[in-house]
Coordinates of C-alpha atoms in Angstrom, one line a residue:
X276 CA -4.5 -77.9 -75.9
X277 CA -2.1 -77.6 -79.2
X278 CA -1.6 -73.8 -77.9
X279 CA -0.1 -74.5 -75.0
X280 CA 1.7 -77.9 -75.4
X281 CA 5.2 -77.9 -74.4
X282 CA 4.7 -74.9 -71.6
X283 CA 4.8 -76.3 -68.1
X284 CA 4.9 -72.8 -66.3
X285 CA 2.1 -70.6 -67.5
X286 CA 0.5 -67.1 -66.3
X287 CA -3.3 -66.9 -65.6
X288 CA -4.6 -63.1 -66.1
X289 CA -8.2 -62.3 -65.3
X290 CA -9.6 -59.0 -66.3
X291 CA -13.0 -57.4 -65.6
X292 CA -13.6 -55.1 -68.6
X293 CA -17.4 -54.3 -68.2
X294 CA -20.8 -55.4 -67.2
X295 CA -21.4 -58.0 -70.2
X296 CA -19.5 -59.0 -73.2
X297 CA -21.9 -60.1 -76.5
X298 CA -20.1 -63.6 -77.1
X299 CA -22.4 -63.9 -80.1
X300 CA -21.4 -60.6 -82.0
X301 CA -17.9 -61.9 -81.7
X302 CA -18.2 -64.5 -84.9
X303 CA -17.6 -60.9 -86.6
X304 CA -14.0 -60.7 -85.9
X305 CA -11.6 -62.2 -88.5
X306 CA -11.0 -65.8 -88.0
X307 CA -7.2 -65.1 -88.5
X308 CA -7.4 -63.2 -85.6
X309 CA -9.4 -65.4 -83.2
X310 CA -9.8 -69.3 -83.4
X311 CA -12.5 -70.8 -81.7
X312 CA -11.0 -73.4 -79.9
X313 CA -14.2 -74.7 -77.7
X314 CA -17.5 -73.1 -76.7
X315 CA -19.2 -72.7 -73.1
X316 CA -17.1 -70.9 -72.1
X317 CA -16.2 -69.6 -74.8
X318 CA -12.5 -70.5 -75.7
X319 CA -10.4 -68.8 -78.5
X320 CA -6.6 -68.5 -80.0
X321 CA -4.8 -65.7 -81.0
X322 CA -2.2 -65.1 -83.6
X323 CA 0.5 -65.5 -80.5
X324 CA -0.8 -69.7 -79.9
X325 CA -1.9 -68.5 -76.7
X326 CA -5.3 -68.7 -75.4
X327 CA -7.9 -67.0 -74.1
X328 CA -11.2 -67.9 -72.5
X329 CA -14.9 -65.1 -72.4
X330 CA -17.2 -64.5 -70.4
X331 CA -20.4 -63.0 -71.1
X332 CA -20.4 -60.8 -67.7
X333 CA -17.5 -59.3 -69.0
X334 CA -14.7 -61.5 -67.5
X335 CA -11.6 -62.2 -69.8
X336 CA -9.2 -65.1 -68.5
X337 CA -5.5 -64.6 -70.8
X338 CA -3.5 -68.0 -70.5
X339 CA 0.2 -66.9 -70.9
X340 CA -0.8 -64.2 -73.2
X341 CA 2.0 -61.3 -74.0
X342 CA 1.6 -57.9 -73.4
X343 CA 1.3 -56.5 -77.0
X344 CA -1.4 -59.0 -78.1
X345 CA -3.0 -58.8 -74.9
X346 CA -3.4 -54.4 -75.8
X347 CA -4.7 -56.0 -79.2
X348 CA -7.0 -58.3 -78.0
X349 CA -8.9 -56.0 -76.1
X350 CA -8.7 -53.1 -78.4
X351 CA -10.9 -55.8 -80.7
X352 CA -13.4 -56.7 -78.0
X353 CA -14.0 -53.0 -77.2
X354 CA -16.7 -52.7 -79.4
X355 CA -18.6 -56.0 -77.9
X356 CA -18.2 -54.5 -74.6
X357 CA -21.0 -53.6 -72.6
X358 CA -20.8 -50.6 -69.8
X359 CA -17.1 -51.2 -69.7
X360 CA -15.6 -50.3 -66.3
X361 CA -13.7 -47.3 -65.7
X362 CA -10.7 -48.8 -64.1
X363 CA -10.2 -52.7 -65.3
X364 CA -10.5 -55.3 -63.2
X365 CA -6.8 -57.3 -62.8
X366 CA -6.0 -60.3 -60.9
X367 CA -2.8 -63.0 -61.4
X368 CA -2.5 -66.8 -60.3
X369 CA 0.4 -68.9 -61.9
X370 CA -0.4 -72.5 -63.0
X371 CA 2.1 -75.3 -63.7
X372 CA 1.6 -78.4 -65.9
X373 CA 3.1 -81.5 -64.4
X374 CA 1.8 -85.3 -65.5
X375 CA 3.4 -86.2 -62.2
X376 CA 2.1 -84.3 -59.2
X377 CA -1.0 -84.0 -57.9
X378 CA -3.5 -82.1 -59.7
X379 CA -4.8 -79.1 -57.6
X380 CA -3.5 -76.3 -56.0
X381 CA 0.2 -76.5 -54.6
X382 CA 2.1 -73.4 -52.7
X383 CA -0.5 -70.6 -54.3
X384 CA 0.3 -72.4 -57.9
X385 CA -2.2 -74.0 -59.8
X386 CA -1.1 -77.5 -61.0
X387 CA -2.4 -79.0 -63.8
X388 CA -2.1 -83.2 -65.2
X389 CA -1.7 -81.7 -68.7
X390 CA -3.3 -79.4 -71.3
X391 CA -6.5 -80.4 -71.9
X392 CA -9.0 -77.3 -73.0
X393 CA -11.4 -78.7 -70.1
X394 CA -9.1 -78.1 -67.5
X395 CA -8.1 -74.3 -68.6
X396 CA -11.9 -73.8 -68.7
X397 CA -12.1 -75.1 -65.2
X398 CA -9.9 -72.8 -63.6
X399 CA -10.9 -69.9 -65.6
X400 CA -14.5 -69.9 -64.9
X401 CA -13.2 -70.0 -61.1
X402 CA -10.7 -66.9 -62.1
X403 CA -13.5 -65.2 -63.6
X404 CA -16.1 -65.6 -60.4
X405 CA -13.4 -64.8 -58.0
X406 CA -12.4 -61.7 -60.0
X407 CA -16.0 -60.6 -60.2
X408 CA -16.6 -61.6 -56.7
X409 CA -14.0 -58.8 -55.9
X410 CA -15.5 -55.9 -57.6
X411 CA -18.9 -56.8 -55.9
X412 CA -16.5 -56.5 -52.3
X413 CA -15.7 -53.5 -53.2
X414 CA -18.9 -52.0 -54.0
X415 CA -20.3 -53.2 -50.9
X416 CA -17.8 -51.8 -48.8
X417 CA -18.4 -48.8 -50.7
X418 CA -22.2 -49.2 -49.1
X419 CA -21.0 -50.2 -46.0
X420 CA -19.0 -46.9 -45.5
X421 CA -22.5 -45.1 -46.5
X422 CA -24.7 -46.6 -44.5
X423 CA -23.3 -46.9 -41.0
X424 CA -23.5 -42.6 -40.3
X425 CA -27.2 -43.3 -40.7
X426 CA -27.0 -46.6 -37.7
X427 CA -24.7 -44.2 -35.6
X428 CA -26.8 -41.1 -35.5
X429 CA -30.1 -43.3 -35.1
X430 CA -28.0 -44.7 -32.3
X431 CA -26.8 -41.4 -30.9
X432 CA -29.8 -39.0 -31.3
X433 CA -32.7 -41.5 -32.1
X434 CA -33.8 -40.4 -35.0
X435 CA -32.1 -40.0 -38.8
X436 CA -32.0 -37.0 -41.0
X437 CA -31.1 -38.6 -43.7
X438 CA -33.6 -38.0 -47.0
X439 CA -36.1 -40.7 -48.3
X440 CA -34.1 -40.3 -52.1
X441 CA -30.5 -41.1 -50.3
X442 CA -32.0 -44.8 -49.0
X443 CA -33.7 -46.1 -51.3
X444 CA -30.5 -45.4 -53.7
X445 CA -28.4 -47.8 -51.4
X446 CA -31.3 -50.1 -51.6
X447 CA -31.4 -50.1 -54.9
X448 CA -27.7 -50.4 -55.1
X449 CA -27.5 -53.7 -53.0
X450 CA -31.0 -55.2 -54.5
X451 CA -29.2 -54.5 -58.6
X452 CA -26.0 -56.0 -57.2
X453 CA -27.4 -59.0 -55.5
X454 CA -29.1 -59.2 -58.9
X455 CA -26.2 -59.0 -61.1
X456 CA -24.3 -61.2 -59.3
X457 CA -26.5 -64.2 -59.1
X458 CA -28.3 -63.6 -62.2
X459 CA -25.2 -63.2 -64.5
X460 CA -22.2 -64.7 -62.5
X461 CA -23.6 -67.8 -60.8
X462 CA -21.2 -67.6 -58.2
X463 CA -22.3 -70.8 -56.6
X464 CA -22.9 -72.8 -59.2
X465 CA -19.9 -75.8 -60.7
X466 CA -19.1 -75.0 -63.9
X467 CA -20.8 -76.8 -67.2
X468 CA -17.7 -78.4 -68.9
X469 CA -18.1 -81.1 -65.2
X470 CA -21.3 -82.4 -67.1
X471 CA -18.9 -83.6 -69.5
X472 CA -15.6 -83.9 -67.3
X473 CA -16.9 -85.0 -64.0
X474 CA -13.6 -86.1 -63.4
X475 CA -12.9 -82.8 -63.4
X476 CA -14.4 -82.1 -60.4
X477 CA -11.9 -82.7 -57.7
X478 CA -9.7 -79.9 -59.6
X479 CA -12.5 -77.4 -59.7
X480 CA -13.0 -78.4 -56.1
X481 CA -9.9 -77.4 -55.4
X482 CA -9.3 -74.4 -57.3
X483 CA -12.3 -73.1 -55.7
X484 CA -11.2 -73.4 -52.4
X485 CA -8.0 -71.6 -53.1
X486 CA -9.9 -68.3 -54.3
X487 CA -12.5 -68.9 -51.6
X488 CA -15.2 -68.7 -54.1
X489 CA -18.5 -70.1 -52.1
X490 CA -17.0 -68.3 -48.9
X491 CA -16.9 -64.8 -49.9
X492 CA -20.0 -65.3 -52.1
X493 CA -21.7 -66.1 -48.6
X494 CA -20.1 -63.5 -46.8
X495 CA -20.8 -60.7 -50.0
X496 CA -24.7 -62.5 -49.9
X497 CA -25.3 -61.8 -46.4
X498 CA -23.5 -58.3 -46.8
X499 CA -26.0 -57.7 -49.3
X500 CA -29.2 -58.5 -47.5
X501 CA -27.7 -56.8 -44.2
X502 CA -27.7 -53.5 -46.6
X503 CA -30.7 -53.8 -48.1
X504 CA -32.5 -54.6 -45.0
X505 CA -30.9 -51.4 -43.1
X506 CA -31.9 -49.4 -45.7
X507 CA -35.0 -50.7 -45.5
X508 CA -35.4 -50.3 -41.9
X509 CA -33.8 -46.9 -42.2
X510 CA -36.5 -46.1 -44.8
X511 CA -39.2 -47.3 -42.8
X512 CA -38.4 -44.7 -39.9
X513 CA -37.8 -42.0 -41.8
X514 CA -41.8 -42.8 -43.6
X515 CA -43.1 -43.6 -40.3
X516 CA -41.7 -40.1 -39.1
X517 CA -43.8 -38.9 -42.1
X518 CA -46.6 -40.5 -41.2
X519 CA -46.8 -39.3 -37.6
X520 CA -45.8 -35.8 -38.8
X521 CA -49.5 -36.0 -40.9
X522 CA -51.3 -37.1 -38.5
X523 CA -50.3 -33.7 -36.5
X524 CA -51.0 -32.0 -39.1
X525 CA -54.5 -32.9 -39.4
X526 CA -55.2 -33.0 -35.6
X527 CA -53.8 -28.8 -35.4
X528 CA -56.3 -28.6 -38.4
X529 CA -59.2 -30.4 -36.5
X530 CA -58.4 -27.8 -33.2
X531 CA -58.3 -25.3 -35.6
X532 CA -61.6 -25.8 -37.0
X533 CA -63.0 -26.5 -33.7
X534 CA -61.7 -23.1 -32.4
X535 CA -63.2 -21.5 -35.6
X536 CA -66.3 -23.1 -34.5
X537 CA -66.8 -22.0 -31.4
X538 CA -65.6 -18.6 -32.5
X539 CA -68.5 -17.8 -34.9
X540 CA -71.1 -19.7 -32.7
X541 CA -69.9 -16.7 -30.0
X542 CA -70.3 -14.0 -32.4
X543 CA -73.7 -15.6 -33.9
X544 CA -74.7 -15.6 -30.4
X545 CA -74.0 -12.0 -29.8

């Protein structure tokens, strides 16, 4: 990558600045401003030589990108920006270019054969899941902390006062996240540029095992259906609860009309 050539030490900075970014809508920016450099993902240069790679769920990987042009950068993609996030998204790895070591991970540092676009793409479409990956922990924790009053005071009294609205809003939230996440993200799934670079896929291997991508999308998967199938539970109770208190209802009504009865069959009598 002519960017980068010459830089063995370089800074990889992820950032999560909304739900999607429209990739297309950004051929409007001035060209002088951002080169393509490759597609899928979607690679670009700024004025500074350095580079940056886009994602269209809203991840933004900076490869040694300085802190003014960085402000710059995203005061341009603002307006492609789709339900940006309150608070942004931020996480670091370092990667070092060496034609002499072995190509992987080494110490926490990313190490690279050389500057090939193909291998920035590959460990920023790992960046990019692993950042996303963590926003979806958090929201899920988030759920977590929600949910378990409802298990300990089904566990402690044997029933739940908790309204129909409140659980299906968690459901909702893990059923739109589990959606979201393997609908847009992919987690799981190798990146495209190894249909072209299969040799590429020992460093993508690698780099995914460092960020513990497939482990916490397993763990934040089964988090997901253990919430929605609480909720679901939780839900049931409460509609069975329902249920049972209707069916009262309509035997005191029978009683009632049977008393009624038997009331004006006495005074008919009479």
């Amino acid at each position: 990558m002519e960017c980068l050539v010459g830089k063995a030490q370089l800074r990889c900075k992820s950032l999560l600045v909304g739900e999607r970014l429209d990739l297309r809508s950004l051929s409007k920016l001035p060209r002088a401003a951002l080169q393509t450099i490759a597609t899928n993902p979607l690679t670009v240069a700024i004025e500074s030589g350095a580079v940056v790679i886009l994602f269209r769920y809203g991840a933004v990987v900076l490869f040694d990108v300085p802190a003014a042009d960085e402000a710059a950068l995203l005061d341009r993609l603002r307006p492609f920006i789709s339900s940006p996030l309150s608070k942004t998204e931020v996480d670091e790895i370092e990667v070092r270019v060496d034609p002499n070591a072995t190509e992987g991970v080494e110490n926490g540092v990313i190490v690279l054969k050389n500057h090939d676009v193909e291998r920035f793409q590959v460990v920023a479409e790992n960046a990019s899941k692993s950042i996303v990956l963590g926003l979806y922990e958090a929201r899920v924790a988030e759920s977590f902390d929600r949910i378990e009053p409802f298990g300990l005071e089904i566990e402690i009294t044997g029933r739940s006062r908790q309204k129909a609205r409140a659980l299906l809003r968690h459901l909702g939230t893990a059923l739109l996240s589990q959606q979201q996440m393997v609908g847009r993200v992919h987690p799981s799934e190798k990146p495209d540029v190894l249909w072209d670079r299969p040799d590429l896929e020992v460093l993508n291997l690698r780099v995914a095992d460092e960020l513990e991508i497939r482990e916490r999308n397993v763990v934040l998967e089964r988090k997901l259906d253990l919430i929605a199938r609480t909720s679901q539970i939780l839900l049931d109770l409460l509609q069975d609860r329902r249920t049972l208190r209707v069916e009262w209802y309509v035997v005191g009504l029978i009683v009632f009309e049977i008393f009624l009865s038997l009331f004006q069959m006495t005074i008919w009598r009479r």
